[in-house]
Coordinates of C-alpha atoms in Angstrom, one line a residue:
X1 CA 20.1 -24.3 7.5
X2 CA 20.7 -27.7 9.0
X3 CA 21.7 -31.0 7.4
X4 CA 18.1 -31.8 6.5
X5 CA 17.7 -28.5 4.6
X6 CA 15.5 -26.9 7.3
X7 CA 16.1 -23.2 8.2
X8 CA 16.0 -21.1 11.3
X9 CA 16.8 -17.5 12.3
X10 CA 19.8 -16.1 14.2
X11 CA 20.2 -12.7 15.7
X12 CA 23.2 -10.4 15.1
X13 CA 25.1 -12.1 17.9
X14 CA 24.8 -15.4 16.1
X15 CA 22.4 -16.9 18.7
X16 CA 19.5 -19.0 17.5
X17 CA 16.2 -17.1 17.9
X18 CA 14.3 -19.7 15.9
X19 CA 15.7 -23.2 15.7
X20 CA 16.1 -24.7 12.2
X21 CA 12.8 -26.5 11.9
X22 CA 11.1 -24.8 8.9
X23 CA 11.2 -25.0 5.2
X24 CA 11.7 -21.2 4.8
X25 CA 10.7 -17.8 6.1
X26 CA 9.2 -15.2 3.8
X27 CA 8.3 -12.1 5.9
X28 CA 8.6 -10.5 9.3
X29 CA 5.8 -8.4 10.9
X30 CA 5.6 -6.8 14.3
X31 CA 7.9 -9.2 16.1
X32 CA 6.7 -12.4 14.2
X33 CA 8.4 -14.3 11.4
X34 CA 6.1 -15.8 8.9
X35 CA 7.2 -19.1 7.4
X36 CA 6.4 -22.5 6.0
X37 CA 6.6 -25.6 8.1
X38 CA 6.4 -29.3 6.9
X39 CA 2.7 -29.3 7.6
X40 CA 1.5 -25.7 7.0
X41 CA 2.2 -22.0 7.7
X42 CA 3.3 -20.5 10.9
X43 CA 3.8 -17.2 12.7
X44 CA 6.8 -17.6 15.0
X45 CA 7.6 -15.2 17.8
X46 CA 11.0 -13.5 17.4
X47 CA 11.0 -13.1 21.2
X48 CA 11.3 -16.7 22.2
X49 CA 10.9 -18.8 19.0
X50 CA 7.5 -20.2 20.0
X51 CA 4.8 -20.8 17.4
X52 CA 2.2 -18.2 17.9
X53 CA -0.2 -19.3 15.2
X54 CA -0.5 -22.2 12.8
X55 CA -2.6 -22.3 9.6
X56 CA -3.2 -24.5 6.6
X57 CA -3.7 -21.3 4.6
X58 CA -1.0 -18.8 3.6
X59 CA -0.4 -16.1 6.2
X60 CA 0.0 -12.8 4.4
X61 CA 0.8 -10.6 7.4
X62 CA 0.7 -10.4 11.2
X63 CA -0.3 -7.5 13.4
X64 CA -0.8 -6.8 17.0
X65 CA -4.5 -7.5 16.7
X66 CA -4.4 -10.4 14.2
X67 CA -3.3 -11.9 10.9
X68 CA -4.4 -11.8 7.3
X69 CA -4.9 -15.2 5.7
X70 CA -4.9 -15.8 1.9
X71 CA -6.2 -19.1 0.6
X72 CA -5.0 -18.5 -3.0
X73 CA -1.7 -20.0 -2.2
X74 CA 1.9 -20.0 -1.4
X75 CA 3.5 -17.0 -3.3
X76 CA 6.9 -18.6 -3.2
X77 CA 5.8 -21.8 -5.0
X78 CA 4.8 -22.3 -8.6
X79 CA 1.3 -23.4 -7.7
X80 CA -1.2 -22.7 -10.4
X81 CA -4.4 -21.2 -9.0
X82 CA -7.4 -22.2 -11.1
X83 CA -10.2 -19.7 -11.9
X84 CA -12.6 -21.9 -9.9
X85 CA -10.4 -22.0 -6.9
X86 CA -9.9 -18.2 -7.0
X87 CA -13.6 -17.6 -7.3
X88 CA -14.3 -19.8 -4.3
X89 CA -11.5 -18.5 -2.1
X90 CA -12.2 -16.3 0.9
X91 CA -9.4 -14.3 2.5
X92 CA -9.7 -13.4 6.2
X93 CA -8.5 -11.1 8.9
X94 CA -8.4 -13.3 12.0
X95 CA -7.5 -12.7 15.6
X96 CA -4.7 -14.6 17.3
X97 CA -7.3 -16.8 19.0
X98 CA -8.8 -17.8 15.6
X99 CA -11.8 -15.5 15.6
X100 CA -12.7 -14.3 12.1
X101 CA -13.0 -10.5 12.2
X102 CA -13.4 -9.8 8.5
X103 CA -13.5 -11.8 5.3
X104 CA -13.9 -11.3 1.6
X105 CA -12.3 -11.9 -1.8
X106 CA -9.2 -9.9 -0.8
X107 CA -8.3 -8.6 2.6
X108 CA -5.6 -6.2 3.5
X109 CA -4.6 -4.6 6.9
X110 CA -3.3 -1.1 6.8
X111 CA -0.6 -0.1 9.3
X112 CA -0.2 3.7 9.2
X113 CA 3.0 4.0 11.2
X114 CA 4.6 0.7 10.4
X115 CA 4.6 -0.2 14.2
X116 CA 2.9 -3.6 13.9
X117 CA -0.6 -2.4 14.9
X118 CA -3.3 -2.5 12.2
X119 CA -5.3 0.7 11.8
X120 CA -8.0 -0.3 9.3
X121 CA -8.9 -3.5 7.5
X122 CA -9.8 -3.4 3.8
X123 CA -12.1 -6.1 2.4
X124 CA -12.5 -6.0 -1.4
X125 CA -15.8 -7.5 -2.6
X126 CA -17.4 -7.4 -6.0
X127 CA -18.3 -3.8 -6.7
X128 CA -17.5 -2.4 -3.2
X129 CA -14.8 -2.1 -0.5
X130 CA -15.7 -2.5 3.1
X131 CA -13.6 -0.8 5.8
X132 CA -13.4 -2.4 9.2
X133 CA -11.8 -1.5 12.5
X134 CA -9.3 -4.1 13.6
X135 CA -11.8 -5.5 16.1
X136 CA -14.1 -6.4 13.3
X137 CA -16.5 -3.5 13.5
X138 CA -17.7 -2.3 10.1
X139 CA -16.6 1.3 9.6
X140 CA -17.8 2.1 6.1
X141 CA -18.9 0.6 2.8
X142 CA -17.7 2.3 -0.4
X143 CA -19.4 1.7 -3.7
X144 CA -16.8 1.1 -6.4
X145 CA -19.0 -0.5 -9.0
X146 CA -18.0 2.3 -11.4
X147 CA -14.5 3.2 -10.1
X148 CA -11.7 2.5 -7.7
X149 CA -10.2 3.6 -4.4
X150 CA -6.8 4.3 -2.9
X151 CA -6.5 4.5 0.9
X152 CA -3.8 7.0 1.6
X153 CA -4.1 6.7 5.4
X154 CA -6.5 5.1 7.8
X155 CA -8.4 8.4 7.9
X156 CA -8.5 9.3 4.2
X157 CA -9.2 7.6 0.9
X158 CA -9.0 8.9 -2.7
X159 CA -12.1 7.7 -4.6
X160 CA -12.6 7.7 -8.4
X161 CA -16.0 7.0 -9.9
X162 CA -17.2 7.2 -13.5
X163 CA -20.4 9.4 -13.5
X164 CA -22.5 10.7 -16.4
X165 CA -22.5 14.4 -17.0
X166 CA -25.5 16.5 -18.0
X167 CA -24.5 16.3 -21.7
X168 CA -24.5 12.5 -21.5
X169 CA -20.7 12.0 -21.5
X170 CA -18.9 10.0 -18.9
X171 CA -16.5 11.8 -16.6
X172 CA -14.3 10.9 -13.6
X173 CA -15.6 12.1 -10.3
X174 CA -12.5 12.2 -8.1
X175 CA -12.8 13.1 -4.4
X176 CA -11.2 12.7 -1.0
X177 CA -13.3 10.7 1.5
X178 CA -13.1 11.1 5.2
X179 CA -13.2 7.4 6.3
X180 CA -14.7 8.2 9.8
X181 CA -17.4 10.8 8.9
X182 CA -18.0 10.0 5.2
X183 CA -17.5 13.6 4.3
X184 CA -16.3 14.2 0.7
X185 CA -13.9 16.8 -0.6
X186 CA -13.8 17.9 -4.2
X187 CA -12.6 21.5 -4.0
X188 CA -9.3 21.0 -5.8
X189 CA -7.4 23.8 -7.6
X190 CA -7.3 21.8 -10.8
X191 CA -9.7 19.4 -12.6
X192 CA -8.0 16.2 -11.6
X193 CA -9.3 13.1 -13.3
X194 CA -7.0 10.3 -11.9
X195 CA -5.1 9.7 -8.7
X196 CA -3.0 7.0 -7.0
X197 CA -2.1 6.6 -3.4
X198 CA 1.5 6.3 -2.0
X199 CA 2.9 3.7 0.3
X200 CA 6.3 3.5 1.8
X201 CA 7.7 0.0 2.4
X202 CA 9.2 -0.9 5.7
X203 CA 11.2 -3.8 4.1
X204 CA 11.5 -5.4 0.7
X205 CA 10.4 -8.9 1.7
X206 CA 6.8 -8.4 2.9
X207 CA 3.7 -6.2 2.6
X208 CA 4.5 -4.4 5.8
X209 CA 4.1 -0.8 4.6
X210 CA 2.9 2.4 6.1
X211 CA 1.0 5.3 4.5
X212 CA 2.7 8.4 3.1
X213 CA -0.5 10.5 3.6
X214 CA 0.1 11.8 0.1
X215 CA -1.1 11.0 -3.3
X216 CA -0.4 11.8 -7.0
X217 CA -3.1 13.3 -9.2
X218 CA -3.3 14.0 -12.9
X219 CA -5.1 16.7 -14.9
X220 CA -5.2 17.8 -18.5
X221 CA -4.5 21.4 -19.4
X222 CA -6.1 23.6 -22.0
X223 CA -3.6 22.4 -24.6
X224 CA -4.3 18.8 -24.0
X225 CA -1.1 18.1 -22.1
X226 CA -1.3 15.9 -19.0
X227 CA 0.4 16.9 -15.7
X228 CA 1.0 15.1 -12.4
X229 CA 0.9 16.9 -9.0
X230 CA 1.7 15.7 -5.5
X231 CA -1.0 16.5 -2.9
X232 CA -1.5 15.8 0.8
X233 CA -4.6 14.2 2.3
X234 CA -6.3 17.6 2.7
X235 CA -6.1 18.2 -1.1
X236 CA -3.3 20.8 -0.8
X237 CA -0.8 20.7 -3.7
X238 CA 2.7 20.0 -2.4
X239 CA 4.6 19.9 -5.7
X240 CA 3.6 20.6 -9.3
X241 CA 4.6 18.8 -12.5
X242 CA 6.3 15.9 -10.8
X243 CA 8.4 13.7 -13.1
X244 CA 9.3 10.9 -10.6
X245 CA 7.1 8.8 -8.4
X246 CA 7.5 7.5 -4.9
X247 CA 10.7 9.4 -4.4
X248 CA 10.5 9.9 -0.7
X249 CA 11.0 13.6 0.2
X250 CA 12.8 14.6 -3.0
X251 CA 11.1 14.6 -6.4
X252 CA 12.1 15.3 -9.9
X253 CA 9.9 18.1 -11.3
X254 CA 9.5 20.4 -14.2
X255 CA 10.3 24.0 -13.0
X256 CA 9.7 26.7 -15.6
X257 CA 10.3 24.0 -18.3
X258 CA 13.5 22.8 -16.8
X259 CA 14.1 19.5 -14.9
X260 CA 14.8 20.1 -11.3
X261 CA 15.1 18.2 -8.0
X262 CA 12.8 19.7 -5.3
X263 CA 12.0 18.9 -1.7
X264 CA 8.5 18.8 -0.3
X265 CA 9.1 22.1 1.4
X266 CA 9.7 23.7 -2.0
X267 CA 13.5 23.9 -1.8
X268 CA 15.1 23.5 -5.2
X269 CA 18.2 21.3 -4.8
X270 CA 19.2 21.2 -8.5
X271 CA 17.9 22.8 -11.7
X272 CA 19.1 22.0 -15.2
X273 CA 20.3 25.2 -16.7
X274 CA 18.5 26.4 -19.8
X275 CA 21.8 26.9 -21.7
X276 CA 23.0 23.4 -21.0
X277 CA 22.3 20.5 -23.4
X278 CA 18.8 19.2 -22.9
X279 CA 18.6 16.5 -20.3
X280 CA 16.6 13.4 -21.2
X281 CA 15.3 12.7 -17.7
X282 CA 16.0 13.0 -14.0
X283 CA 15.5 9.8 -12.1
X284 CA 15.2 9.8 -8.3
X285 CA 16.5 6.6 -6.8
X286 CA 15.0 4.9 -3.7
X287 CA 15.6 6.8 -0.4
X288 CA 18.2 4.3 0.9
X289 CA 20.6 5.0 -1.9
X290 CA 23.2 7.8 -1.9
X291 CA 22.5 9.4 -5.3

């Protein structure tokens, strides 16, 4: 920060990469720092400090092929967004030269590997989600008027839709969707009724995340008890009765009624002995911790 309160960026050697000319920086994506200038928002190259893109609209993320812009505002400021403004807002995925590639109420770019290259663009509209290639080509439209979707990789989505059964009751139709072909997979070993996708964050200060290619799914047994399993994008169960969520490669599970820590390959690292006092809970801390 300089005497005027403007900030820049230095590297680990103490050399200025970006001169202190900005109000703040809030994210880094694929070699670009996203920040707020005196006149708008910028994507600044970390290679030479040059401004690669300027916008009057908040820049949510930057990728090799383009940027996501969100007109609903500056997330670091206490700006109140009115219902009217939110209804009229249009988010965009835009190329570096300013060409609009995709737009809708909400726009997200998915980076499978966390390497700065977008793999698929999600555009949320009323009642549906459109999936685009990063060049703006429409890949697939998914009807979500009676349900929701979690994209667990650029190739696979978990879709949940409420459908009416033969007896007139409403049930959840849960299936895996092949994004490219449109093929649907429902041949699960258990009657799963709810699922959620997993994402692994690259850093804590931005939305730059990559897919885990796994998801968690819930079912109800004959006694009415709910269970959660961890599955891969082919629908194969990796771990049963998981008790912790988003735990990296180690999860807390229930194994024969006892709390245990288990790797994805099935290895039990720890099991609470049956003759020991009952444990209340096992909690798996984030992967970057030592416990």
